[in-house]
Each structure stands twice: as C-alpha cells, then as structure tokens.
Coordinates of C-alpha atoms in Angstrom, one line a residue:
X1 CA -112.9 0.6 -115.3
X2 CA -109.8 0.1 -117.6
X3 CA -107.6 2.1 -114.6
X4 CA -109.1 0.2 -111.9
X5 CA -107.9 -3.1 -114.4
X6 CA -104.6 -1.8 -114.8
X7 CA -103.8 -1.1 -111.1
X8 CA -105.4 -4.5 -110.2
X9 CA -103.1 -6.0 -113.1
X10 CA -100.0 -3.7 -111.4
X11 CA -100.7 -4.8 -108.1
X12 CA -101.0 -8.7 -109.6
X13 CA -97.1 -8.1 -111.3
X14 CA -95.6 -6.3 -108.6
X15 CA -95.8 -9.4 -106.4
X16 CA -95.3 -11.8 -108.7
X17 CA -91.9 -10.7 -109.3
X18 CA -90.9 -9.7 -105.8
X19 CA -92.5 -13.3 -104.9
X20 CA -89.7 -15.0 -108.2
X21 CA -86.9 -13.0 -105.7
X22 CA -88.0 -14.4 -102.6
X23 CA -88.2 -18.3 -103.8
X24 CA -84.8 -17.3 -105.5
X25 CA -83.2 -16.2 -102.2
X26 CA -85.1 -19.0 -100.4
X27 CA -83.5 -21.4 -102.8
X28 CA -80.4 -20.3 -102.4
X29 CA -80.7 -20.3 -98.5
X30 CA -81.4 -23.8 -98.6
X31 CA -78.9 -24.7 -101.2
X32 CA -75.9 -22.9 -99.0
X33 CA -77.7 -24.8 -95.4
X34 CA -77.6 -28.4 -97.3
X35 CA -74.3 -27.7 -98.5
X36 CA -72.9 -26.5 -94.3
X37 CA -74.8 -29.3 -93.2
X38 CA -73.2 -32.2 -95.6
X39 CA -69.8 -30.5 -95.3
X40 CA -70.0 -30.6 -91.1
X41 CA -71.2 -34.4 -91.7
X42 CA -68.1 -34.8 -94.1
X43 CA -65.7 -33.0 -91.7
X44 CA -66.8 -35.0 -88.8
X45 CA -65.7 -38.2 -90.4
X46 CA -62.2 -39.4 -90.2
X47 CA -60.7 -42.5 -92.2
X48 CA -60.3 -44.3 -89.1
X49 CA -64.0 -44.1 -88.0
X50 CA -65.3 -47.6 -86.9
X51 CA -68.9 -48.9 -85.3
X52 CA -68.4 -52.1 -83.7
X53 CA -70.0 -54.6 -83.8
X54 CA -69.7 -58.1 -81.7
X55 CA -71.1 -61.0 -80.4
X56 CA -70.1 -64.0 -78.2
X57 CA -71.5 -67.9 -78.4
X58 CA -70.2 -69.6 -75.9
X59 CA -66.2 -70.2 -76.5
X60 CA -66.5 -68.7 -79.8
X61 CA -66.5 -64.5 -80.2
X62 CA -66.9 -62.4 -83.7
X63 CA -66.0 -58.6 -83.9
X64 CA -66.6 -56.7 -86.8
X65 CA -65.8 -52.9 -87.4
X66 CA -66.6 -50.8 -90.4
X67 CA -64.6 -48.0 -92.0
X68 CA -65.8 -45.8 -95.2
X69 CA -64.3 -48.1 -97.2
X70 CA -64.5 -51.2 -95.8
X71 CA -65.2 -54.1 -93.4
X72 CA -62.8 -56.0 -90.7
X73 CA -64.0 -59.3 -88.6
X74 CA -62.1 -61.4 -86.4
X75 CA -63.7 -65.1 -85.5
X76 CA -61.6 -66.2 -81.7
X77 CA -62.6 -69.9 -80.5
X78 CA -60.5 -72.7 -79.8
X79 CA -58.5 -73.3 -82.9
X80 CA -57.3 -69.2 -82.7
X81 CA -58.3 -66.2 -84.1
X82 CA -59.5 -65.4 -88.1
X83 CA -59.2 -62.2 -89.6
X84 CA -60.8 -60.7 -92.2
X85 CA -61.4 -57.8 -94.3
X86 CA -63.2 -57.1 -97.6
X87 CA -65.4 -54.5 -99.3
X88 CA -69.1 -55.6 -98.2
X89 CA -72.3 -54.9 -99.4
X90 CA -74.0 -55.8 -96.2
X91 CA -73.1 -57.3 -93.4
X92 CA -71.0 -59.1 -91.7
X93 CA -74.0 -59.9 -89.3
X94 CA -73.4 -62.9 -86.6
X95 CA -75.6 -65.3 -85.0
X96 CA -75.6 -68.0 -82.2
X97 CA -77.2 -71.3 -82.6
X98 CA -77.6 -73.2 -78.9
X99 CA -74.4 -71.4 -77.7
X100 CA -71.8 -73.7 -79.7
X101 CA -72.1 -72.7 -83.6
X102 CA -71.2 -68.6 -85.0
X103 CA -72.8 -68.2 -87.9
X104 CA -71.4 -65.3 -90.0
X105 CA -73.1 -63.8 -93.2
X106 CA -72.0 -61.5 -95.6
X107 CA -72.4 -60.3 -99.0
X108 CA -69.7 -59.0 -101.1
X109 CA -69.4 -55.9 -102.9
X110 CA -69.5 -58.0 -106.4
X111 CA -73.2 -59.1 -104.8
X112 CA -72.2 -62.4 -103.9
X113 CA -73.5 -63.7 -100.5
X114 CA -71.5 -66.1 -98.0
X115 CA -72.0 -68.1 -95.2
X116 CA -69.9 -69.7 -93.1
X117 CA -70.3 -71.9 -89.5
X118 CA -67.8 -71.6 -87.0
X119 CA -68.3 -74.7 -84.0
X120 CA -67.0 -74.7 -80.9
X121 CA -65.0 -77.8 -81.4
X122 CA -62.6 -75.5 -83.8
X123 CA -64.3 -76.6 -87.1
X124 CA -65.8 -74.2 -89.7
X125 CA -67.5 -74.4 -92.7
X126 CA -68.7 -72.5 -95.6
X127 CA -70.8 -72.5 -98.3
X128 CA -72.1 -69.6 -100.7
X129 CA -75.4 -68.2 -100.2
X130 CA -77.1 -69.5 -102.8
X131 CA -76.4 -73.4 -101.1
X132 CA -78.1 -72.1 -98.3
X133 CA -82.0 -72.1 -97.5
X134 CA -83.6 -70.4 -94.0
X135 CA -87.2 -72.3 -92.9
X136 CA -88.9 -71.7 -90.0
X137 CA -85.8 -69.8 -88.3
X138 CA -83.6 -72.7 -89.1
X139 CA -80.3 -73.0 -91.7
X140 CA -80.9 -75.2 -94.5
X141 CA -77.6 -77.1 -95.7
X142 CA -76.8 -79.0 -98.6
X143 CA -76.7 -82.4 -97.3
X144 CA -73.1 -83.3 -97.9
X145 CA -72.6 -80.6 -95.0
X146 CA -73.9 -82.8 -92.4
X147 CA -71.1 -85.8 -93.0
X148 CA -69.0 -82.2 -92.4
X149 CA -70.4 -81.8 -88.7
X150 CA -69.8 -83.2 -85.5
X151 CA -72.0 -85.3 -84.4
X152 CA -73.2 -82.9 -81.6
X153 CA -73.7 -80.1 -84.1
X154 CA -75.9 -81.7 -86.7
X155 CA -79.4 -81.4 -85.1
X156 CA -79.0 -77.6 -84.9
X157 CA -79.7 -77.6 -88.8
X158 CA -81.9 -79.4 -91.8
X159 CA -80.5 -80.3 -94.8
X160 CA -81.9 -80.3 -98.7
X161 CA -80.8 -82.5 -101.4
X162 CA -80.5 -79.6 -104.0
X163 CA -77.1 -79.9 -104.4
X164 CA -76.2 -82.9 -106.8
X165 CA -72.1 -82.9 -107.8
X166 CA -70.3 -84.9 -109.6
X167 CA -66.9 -84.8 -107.0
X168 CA -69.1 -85.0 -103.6
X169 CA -72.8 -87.2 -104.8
X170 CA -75.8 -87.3 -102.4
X171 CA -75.5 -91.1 -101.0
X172 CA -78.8 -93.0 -101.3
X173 CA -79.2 -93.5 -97.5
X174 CA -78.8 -89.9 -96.4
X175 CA -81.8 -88.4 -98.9
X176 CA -83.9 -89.8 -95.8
X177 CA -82.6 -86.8 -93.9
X178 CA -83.4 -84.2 -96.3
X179 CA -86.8 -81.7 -96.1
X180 CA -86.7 -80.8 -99.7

C-alpha cells in the first residue's frame, strides 16, 4: 500500500513540475507575442500620422487633425480662416446649429473645457465650459451672450442668469429671457 502511495505521489510531482515548465514557457510566449505585437503598432506610427476630422455648416467649415502629440483645427467662414493647435484632452468635436452657427468644444490637457460659437455673419464667441449648460439638446449661455449675437442667431440658444459680474451685470429686463 505504501508503494502504490509513493508511485501515486511520483506520478502527482512529476507533472506538477513539468506543468510549472509549461506555464513558464507559455508565459514567456505570450510575453515575447505582446511585446512583437506593441512594437509592430509602435513601428507603424510615424510623427506625422493624422485622422481627420471635418465638418461644414453652411458658409462656415472646421478641420481638425490629430498627431501623437497634439491637435490642429482650422475654422474658414467669411471673416477668413483660424488656426489652432494645442495639447487636448478630448476633442475638438464640431457641431452645426440650423446651418449658420459651428460650435467647437474642446478640453485642454490642464482639464479645462472651452466653447466657442463661430456664425456665419463672421462673428465668434467664447466662453469656458463651465458658463455653459446643454438642456434638451440645446446650448445654454450666460445671458450677457445674447446682447453678443445677431439678432438672427439668438433663437438658436437659451440663456441662464448664472453668471452675475461686476464689469458685464445682468440688466433687469433681460432676466425675462432666462430658463434658470
């Protein structure tokens, strides 16, 4: 009985070791394929990689490419073309409202967010993130924006009254207009 227990015990250790070798060699297999794989994906990218990125609204068009490092857009409508370029965080990410105002988002690498509305009149404006609100699918501005606006721009947002300043105050007669 004590053989039979030591040849069960044998045949137990016997695998047990072979089967520490074959996870080794398994590790190891995956370890050198991970390492091909990333190094291919490395390889295959070149400094001057870019994915595009555009969108038109009417007379107004926005571009934006993307390196490793960072981002380039270029705003063209009828007061000329804008350029920029910055390290991001996300974006920039464009939108159309009724085929006459750009809207272009962005955060920053330093996590601050920014958004700026270009109209097809050659205006623009911008505010930080944090001024702006997004209800029902529509951009909240501070209300001092819509004085900002053209006329035929203005219904195309709402406006709050969370902004109070000293240097620009909330008039009396325009707190009608505000949702919040």
């Amino acid at each position: 009985m004590d053989e039979l227990k030591r040849a069960h015990d044998g045949a137990l250790a016997l695998p047990q070791s072979g089967h520490r070798k074959a996870t080794q060699i398994r590790w190891g297999a995956g370890l050198l394929l991970l390492t091909a794989i990333l190094a291919g994906e490395a390889h295959s990218q070149s400094v001057s990689s870019q994915t595009p990125n555009a969108l038109t609204c009417g007379t107004l068009a926005a571009e934006s490419s993307r390196t490793s490092s960072s981002s380039r857009w270029t705003i063209s409508g009828p007061s000329g073309k804008t350029t920029e370029t910055g390290v991001l965080r996300s974006g920039p990410r464009f939108e159309c409202i009724d085929g006459a105002i750009l809207i272009v988002e962005f955060t920053s690498s330093a996590g601050h967010s920014f958004f700026e509305a270009y109209f097809a009149d050659g205006t623009n404006l911008g505010y930080g993130r944090q001024q702006v609100d997004r209800r029902g699918g529509r951009f909240v501005l501070p209300i001092q924006a819509k004085a900002r606006i053209a006329a035929p721009y203005r219904a195309a947002f709402d406006y709050h009254c969370r902004l109070e300043m000293p240097a620009d105050p909330i008039q009396p007669a325009t707190r009608a207009d505000c949702i919040f």
